[in-house]
Amino acid sequence: DAGITQSPRHKVTETGTPVTLRCHQTENHRYMYWYRQDPGHGLRLIHYSYGVKDTDKGEVSDGYSVSRSKTEDFLLTLESATSSQTSVYFCAISESGASGRYEQYFGPGTRLTVT
Amino acid sequence: GESVGLHLPTLSVQEGDNSIINCAYSNSASDYFIWYKQESGKGPQFIIDIRSNMDKRQGQRVTVLLNKTVKHLSLQIAATQPGDSAVYFCAENIGGSYIPTFGRGTSLIVHP
C-alpha cells in the first residue's frame, strides 16, 4: 500500500468551529488531492496541489482552504464548519506522470460529522 | 454513516461467476482510464489502467476493455469471489491532465 496517512480518522465538531485535516505521504509524490465522498455524489475534488506552495481549486472548493508547506503534508481546513460539510474526506497522491500513468493512491479517509 | 454503495447501480453475482462492470465515459478526448475498487470503510484502490491506444488489457483475474467508438469501458472479473464485493469506479484523464473525472460507481455484491 502507498504510504498515505490521514489524521484524524474520525472527528465530530460543532457548526462554526474551524477544523483541519491532515494528509501525510511517504512516497515523495508531486501531486496531492483532497476529495469528499457523499452518497449519491461519488468523489468530488475539493482542492489539489502540484507542488510545495502550489495549489488550485477543485469543483467544490467553497468553504475550504488548503496548504502545502512540505512535499509530504497537505492540510485541508474548514474555516467555519457547516452541517453540509459532514462527509468522508479522502486524500490522494499521484506521481509526475513521466511514465504516462496518472493513477491515484488514496488514504484511508476521515469521517467528519458537523453537528 | 450511510454507505457509499447506496444510491448506486448494483450488480449481484454468485461466487465463481464472471462479473462485468460497465462505465460510459464522458469525454472523447480522454486518453487514459483507470478502474478503482473501494471496499466498505476504505479508500479507493487502483486495480488496472488502460491507454486509449489499446482495446484490451489483462491483469490478475481482471480484464479491462475499451471501446472508444461508443466511449465505453468495462471491467471483467473472472471467477468472482466474496472478497470482490465492493464499489467499482472508472476514471478518465485527458491528455496528461492530473485531474481525473470519476464515474459514479457500481456496487458489486458477491453471494457465497
mmCIF file of C-alpha atoms in Angstrom:
data_model
loop_
_atom_site.group_PDB
_atom_site.id
_atom_site.type_symbol
_atom_site.label_atom_id
_atom_site.label_comp_id
_atom_site.label_asym_id
_atom_site.label_seq_id
_atom_site.Cartn_x
_atom_site.Cartn_y
_atom_site.Cartn_z
ATOM 1 C CA ASP A 1 0.000 0.000 0.000
ATOM 2 C CA ALA A 2 1.138 3.517 -0.771
ATOM 3 C CA GLY A 3 2.327 5.363 2.319
ATOM 4 C CA ILE A 4 -0.540 7.740 2.908
ATOM 5 C CA THR A 5 -1.984 8.527 6.297
ATOM 6 C CA GLN A 6 -4.798 10.821 7.277
ATOM 7 C CA SER A 7 -5.499 12.326 10.660
ATOM 8 C CA PRO A 8 -7.778 12.347 12.442
ATOM 9 C CA ARG A 9 -9.683 9.317 11.153
ATOM 10 C CA HIS A 10 -12.900 10.403 12.827
ATOM 11 C CA LYS A 11 -13.993 13.780 14.095
ATOM 12 C CA VAL A 12 -17.182 15.277 15.435
ATOM 13 C CA THR A 13 -17.301 19.037 15.619
ATOM 14 C CA GLU A 14 -19.829 21.792 16.098
ATOM 15 C CA THR A 15 -21.101 24.196 13.474
ATOM 16 C CA GLY A 16 -18.952 27.294 13.236
ATOM 17 C CA THR A 17 -15.739 25.769 14.546
ATOM 18 C CA PRO A 18 -12.549 25.539 12.469
ATOM 19 C CA VAL A 19 -11.322 22.085 11.516
ATOM 20 C CA THR A 20 -8.041 20.976 9.960
ATOM 21 C CA LEU A 21 -7.492 17.596 8.374
ATOM 22 C CA ARG A 22 -4.004 16.357 7.664
ATOM 23 C CA CYS A 23 -2.678 14.154 4.898
ATOM 24 C CA HIS A 24 0.844 12.788 5.111
ATOM 25 C CA GLN A 25 2.678 10.811 2.420
ATOM 26 C CA THR A 26 5.983 8.994 2.429
ATOM 27 C CA GLU A 27 6.105 8.421 -1.367
ATOM 28 C CA ASN A 28 7.542 11.802 -2.371
ATOM 29 C CA HIS A 29 4.785 12.156 -4.989
ATOM 30 C CA ARG A 30 4.349 15.562 -6.540
ATOM 31 C CA TYR A 31 0.551 15.720 -6.697
ATOM 32 C CA MET A 32 -1.800 15.648 -3.740
ATOM 33 C CA TYR A 33 -5.570 15.933 -3.702
ATOM 34 C CA TRP A 34 -8.456 16.323 -1.300
ATOM 35 C CA TYR A 35 -11.807 14.748 -2.168
ATOM 36 C CA ARG A 36 -15.085 14.455 -0.375
ATOM 37 C CA GLN A 37 -17.364 11.486 -0.851
ATOM 38 C CA ASP A 38 -21.084 11.584 -0.199
ATOM 39 C CA PRO A 39 -23.776 9.024 -1.056
ATOM 40 C CA GLY A 40 -25.184 9.793 -4.463
ATOM 41 C CA HIS A 41 -22.321 12.098 -5.445
ATOM 42 C CA GLY A 42 -19.251 9.938 -5.727
ATOM 43 C CA LEU A 43 -15.833 11.500 -5.359
ATOM 44 C CA ARG A 44 -15.701 15.269 -5.725
ATOM 45 C CA LEU A 45 -12.465 17.217 -5.881
ATOM 46 C CA ILE A 46 -12.075 19.982 -3.299
ATOM 47 C CA HIS A 47 -8.501 21.213 -3.858
ATOM 48 C CA TYR A 48 -5.297 19.828 -5.249
ATOM 49 C CA SER A 49 -1.597 20.614 -5.133
ATOM 50 C CA TYR A 50 1.025 20.248 -7.843
ATOM 51 C CA GLY A 51 3.986 21.145 -5.647
ATOM 52 C CA VAL A 52 5.022 22.831 -2.447
ATOM 53 C CA LYS A 53 3.005 26.030 -2.054
ATOM 54 C CA ASP A 54 1.266 25.349 -5.407
ATOM 55 C CA THR A 55 -2.425 24.645 -5.011
ATOM 56 C CA ASP A 56 -5.601 25.075 -7.009
ATOM 57 C CA LYS A 57 -9.343 24.757 -6.556
ATOM 58 C CA GLY A 58 -11.488 21.813 -7.486
ATOM 59 C CA GLU A 59 -15.192 21.643 -8.207
ATOM 60 C CA VAL A 60 -16.387 22.004 -4.590
ATOM 61 C CA SER A 61 -13.833 24.348 -3.012
ATOM 62 C CA ASP A 62 -16.191 26.842 -1.347
ATOM 63 C CA GLY A 63 -15.714 26.817 2.433
ATOM 64 C CA TYR A 64 -12.378 25.013 2.235
ATOM 65 C CA SER A 65 -8.751 26.112 2.116
ATOM 66 C CA VAL A 66 -5.533 24.130 1.791
ATOM 67 C CA SER A 67 -1.857 24.498 2.439
ATOM 68 C CA ARG A 68 1.226 22.576 1.439
ATOM 69 C CA SER A 69 4.430 23.749 3.054
ATOM 70 C CA LYS A 70 6.252 20.445 2.620
ATOM 71 C CA THR A 71 6.143 17.785 -0.077
ATOM 72 C CA GLU A 72 4.809 15.217 2.353
ATOM 73 C CA ASP A 73 1.992 17.179 4.015
ATOM 74 C CA PHE A 74 -1.244 18.568 2.606
ATOM 75 C CA LEU A 75 -3.668 20.231 5.005
ATOM 76 C CA LEU A 76 -7.370 20.836 4.444
ATOM 77 C CA THR A 77 -9.036 23.490 6.582
ATOM 78 C CA LEU A 78 -12.700 24.183 7.094
ATOM 79 C CA GLU A 79 -12.619 27.747 8.383
ATOM 80 C CA SER A 80 -16.113 27.572 9.879
ATOM 81 C CA ALA A 81 -17.639 24.129 9.639
ATOM 82 C CA THR A 82 -21.230 23.728 8.460
ATOM 83 C CA SER A 83 -23.514 20.707 8.532
ATOM 84 C CA SER A 84 -23.256 20.448 4.730
ATOM 85 C CA GLN A 85 -19.573 19.618 5.194
ATOM 86 C CA THR A 86 -20.400 16.413 7.021
ATOM 87 C CA SER A 87 -18.756 13.857 4.761
ATOM 88 C CA VAL A 88 -15.949 11.390 4.314
ATOM 89 C CA TYR A 89 -12.768 13.097 3.166
ATOM 90 C CA PHE A 90 -10.084 11.317 1.178
ATOM 91 C CA CYS A 91 -6.587 12.422 0.411
ATOM 92 C CA ALA A 92 -4.911 11.080 -2.710
ATOM 93 C CA ILE A 93 -1.464 11.292 -4.277
ATOM 94 C CA SER A 94 -0.087 10.705 -7.746
ATOM 95 C CA GLU A 95 3.296 10.719 -9.439
ATOM 96 C CA SER A 96 4.570 13.154 -12.013
ATOM 97 C CA GLY A 97 3.228 11.125 -14.908
ATOM 98 C CA ALA A 98 6.603 10.753 -16.558
ATOM 99 C CA SER A 99 5.691 7.126 -17.172
ATOM 100 C CA GLY A 100 2.445 8.208 -18.779
ATOM 101 C CA ARG A 101 0.457 6.880 -15.872
ATOM 102 C CA TYR A 102 -1.737 9.033 -13.672
ATOM 103 C CA GLU A 103 -3.233 6.642 -11.192
ATOM 104 C CA GLN A 104 -4.002 7.979 -7.767
ATOM 105 C CA TYR A 105 -3.374 6.337 -4.425
ATOM 106 C CA PHE A 106 -5.847 7.102 -1.695
ATOM 107 C CA GLY A 107 -5.593 7.420 2.038
ATOM 108 C CA PRO A 108 -7.941 5.625 4.447
ATOM 109 C CA GLY A 109 -10.309 8.583 4.786
ATOM 110 C CA THR A 110 -11.518 10.881 7.548
ATOM 111 C CA ARG A 111 -15.144 10.742 8.616
ATOM 112 C CA LEU A 112 -16.189 14.240 9.669
ATOM 113 C CA THR A 113 -19.504 14.979 11.348
ATOM 114 C CA VAL A 114 -20.593 18.571 11.899
ATOM 115 C CA THR A 115 -23.410 18.887 14.436
ATOM 116 C CA GLY B 1 -22.853 6.580 8.429
ATOM 117 C CA GLU B 2 -24.511 5.906 5.137
ATOM 118 C CA SER B 3 -22.589 3.528 2.874
ATOM 119 C CA VAL B 4 -21.024 4.846 -0.316
ATOM 120 C CA GLY B 5 -22.693 1.915 -2.046
ATOM 121 C CA LEU B 6 -26.187 3.273 -1.555
ATOM 122 C CA HIS B 7 -27.824 5.061 -4.495
ATOM 123 C CA LEU B 8 -25.507 3.284 -6.933
ATOM 124 C CA PRO B 9 -26.258 0.756 -9.662
ATOM 125 C CA THR B 10 -25.815 -2.707 -8.206
ATOM 126 C CA LEU B 11 -24.600 -5.936 -9.752
ATOM 127 C CA SER B 12 -25.304 -9.126 -7.814
ATOM 128 C CA VAL B 13 -23.484 -12.310 -8.787
ATOM 129 C CA GLN B 14 -22.852 -15.754 -7.392
ATOM 130 C CA GLU B 15 -19.393 -16.738 -6.244
ATOM 131 C CA GLY B 16 -17.487 -18.261 -9.132
ATOM 132 C CA ASP B 17 -19.385 -16.375 -11.830
ATOM 133 C CA ASN B 18 -17.713 -13.850 -14.094
ATOM 134 C CA SER B 19 -18.672 -10.220 -13.479
ATOM 135 C CA ILE B 20 -18.819 -7.403 -15.987
ATOM 136 C CA ILE B 21 -18.982 -3.832 -14.752
ATOM 137 C CA ASN B 22 -19.616 -1.108 -17.268
ATOM 138 C CA CYS B 23 -18.738 2.550 -17.458
ATOM 139 C CA ALA B 24 -19.684 5.183 -20.007
ATOM 140 C CA TYR B 25 -17.092 7.920 -20.057
ATOM 141 C CA SER B 26 -17.817 11.485 -20.938
ATOM 142 C CA ASN B 27 -15.024 12.998 -22.999
ATOM 143 C CA SER B 28 -13.876 11.715 -26.391
ATOM 144 C CA ALA B 29 -10.505 13.415 -25.752
ATOM 145 C CA SER B 30 -9.791 11.202 -22.738
ATOM 146 C CA ASP B 31 -6.737 9.063 -23.348
ATOM 147 C CA TYR B 32 -6.095 7.286 -20.064
ATOM 148 C CA PHE B 33 -8.554 5.253 -18.000
ATOM 149 C CA ILE B 34 -8.409 3.625 -14.603
ATOM 150 C CA TRP B 35 -10.560 1.265 -12.587
ATOM 151 C CA TYR B 36 -10.641 1.589 -8.815
ATOM 152 C CA LYS B 37 -12.100 -0.698 -6.174
ATOM 153 C CA GLN B 38 -13.463 0.677 -2.928
ATOM 154 C CA GLU B 39 -14.266 -1.680 -0.099
ATOM 155 C CA SER B 40 -16.579 -0.596 2.664
ATOM 156 C CA GLY B 41 -14.887 1.842 5.040
ATOM 157 C CA LYS B 42 -11.726 2.147 2.951
ATOM 158 C CA GLY B 43 -10.267 4.447 0.336
ATOM 159 C CA PRO B 44 -10.391 3.600 -3.374
ATOM 160 C CA GLN B 45 -7.667 1.238 -4.552
ATOM 161 C CA PHE B 46 -6.106 1.146 -8.025
ATOM 162 C CA ILE B 47 -6.939 -2.033 -9.951
ATOM 163 C CA ILE B 48 -5.900 -1.614 -13.564
ATOM 164 C CA ASP B 49 -5.379 1.074 -16.177
ATOM 165 C CA ILE B 50 -5.516 1.302 -19.960
ATOM 166 C CA ARG B 51 -4.410 3.871 -22.500
ATOM 167 C CA SER B 52 -6.518 4.926 -25.423
ATOM 168 C CA ASN B 53 -4.176 3.246 -27.919
ATOM 169 C CA MET B 54 -5.231 -0.125 -26.513
ATOM 170 C CA ASP B 55 -8.524 -2.013 -26.708
ATOM 171 C CA LYS B 56 -7.855 -4.568 -24.003
ATOM 172 C CA ARG B 57 -5.591 -5.082 -21.060
ATOM 173 C CA GLN B 58 -5.412 -8.017 -18.701
ATOM 174 C CA GLY B 59 -4.356 -8.260 -15.119
ATOM 175 C CA GLN B 60 -4.730 -10.919 -12.498
ATOM 176 C CA ARG B 61 -8.344 -12.128 -12.839
ATOM 177 C CA VAL B 62 -9.338 -8.774 -14.305
ATOM 178 C CA THR B 63 -9.621 -7.526 -17.867
ATOM 179 C CA VAL B 64 -10.423 -4.014 -18.999
ATOM 180 C CA LEU B 65 -11.974 -3.414 -22.407
ATOM 181 C CA LEU B 66 -12.087 -0.033 -24.078
ATOM 182 C CA ASN B 67 -14.435 0.887 -26.912
ATOM 183 C CA LYS B 68 -13.590 4.427 -27.990
ATOM 184 C CA THR B 69 -16.238 4.471 -30.684
ATOM 185 C CA VAL B 70 -19.033 4.443 -28.131
ATOM 186 C CA LYS B 71 -16.989 5.818 -25.216
ATOM 187 C CA HIS B 72 -17.419 2.689 -23.157
ATOM 188 C CA LEU B 73 -15.190 0.983 -20.662
ATOM 189 C CA SER B 74 -15.776 -2.349 -18.981
ATOM 190 C CA LEU B 75 -14.132 -4.304 -16.205
ATOM 191 C CA GLN B 76 -14.386 -8.061 -16.291
ATOM 192 C CA ILE B 77 -13.656 -10.048 -13.156
ATOM 193 C CA ALA B 78 -13.149 -13.759 -13.618
ATOM 194 C CA ALA B 79 -14.297 -16.292 -11.030
ATOM 195 C CA THR B 80 -15.711 -13.622 -8.752
ATOM 196 C CA GLN B 81 -15.046 -14.120 -5.057
ATOM 197 C CA PRO B 82 -16.757 -12.695 -1.961
ATOM 198 C CA GLY B 83 -13.679 -10.521 -1.437
ATOM 199 C CA ASP B 84 -14.502 -8.785 -4.707
ATOM 200 C CA SER B 85 -17.608 -7.264 -3.140
ATOM 201 C CA ALA B 86 -17.017 -3.510 -3.318
ATOM 202 C CA VAL B 87 -17.861 -0.363 -5.242
ATOM 203 C CA TYR B 88 -16.006 -0.073 -8.539
ATOM 204 C CA PHE B 89 -15.240 3.315 -10.117
ATOM 205 C CA CYS B 90 -13.916 4.179 -13.512
ATOM 206 C CA ALA B 91 -11.889 7.342 -14.018
ATOM 207 C CA GLU B 92 -10.747 9.136 -17.152
ATOM 208 C CA ASN B 93 -7.866 11.516 -17.763
ATOM 209 C CA ILE B 94 -7.482 13.876 -20.673
ATOM 210 C CA GLY B 95 -4.188 14.498 -22.408
ATOM 211 C CA GLY B 96 -1.795 14.422 -19.467
ATOM 212 C CA SER B 97 -4.134 16.117 -17.033
ATOM 213 C CA TYR B 98 -3.593 15.169 -13.422
ATOM 214 C CA ILE B 99 -7.227 15.772 -12.605
ATOM 215 C CA PRO B 100 -9.305 12.699 -13.351
ATOM 216 C CA THR B 101 -13.035 12.597 -13.816
ATOM 217 C CA PHE B 102 -14.609 9.836 -11.761
ATOM 218 C CA GLY B 103 -17.699 7.877 -12.642
ATOM 219 C CA ARG B 104 -20.427 7.367 -10.064
ATOM 220 C CA GLY B 105 -19.530 3.760 -9.442
ATOM 221 C CA THR B 106 -21.189 0.353 -9.409
ATOM 222 C CA SER B 107 -21.749 -1.712 -6.315
ATOM 223 C CA LEU B 108 -20.769 -5.364 -6.804
ATOM 224 C CA ILE B 109 -22.294 -7.881 -4.395
ATOM 225 C CA VAL B 110 -20.976 -11.428 -4.483
ATOM 226 C CA HIS B 111 -23.135 -14.097 -2.901
ATOM 227 C CA PRO B 112 -21.383 -17.175 -1.498
#
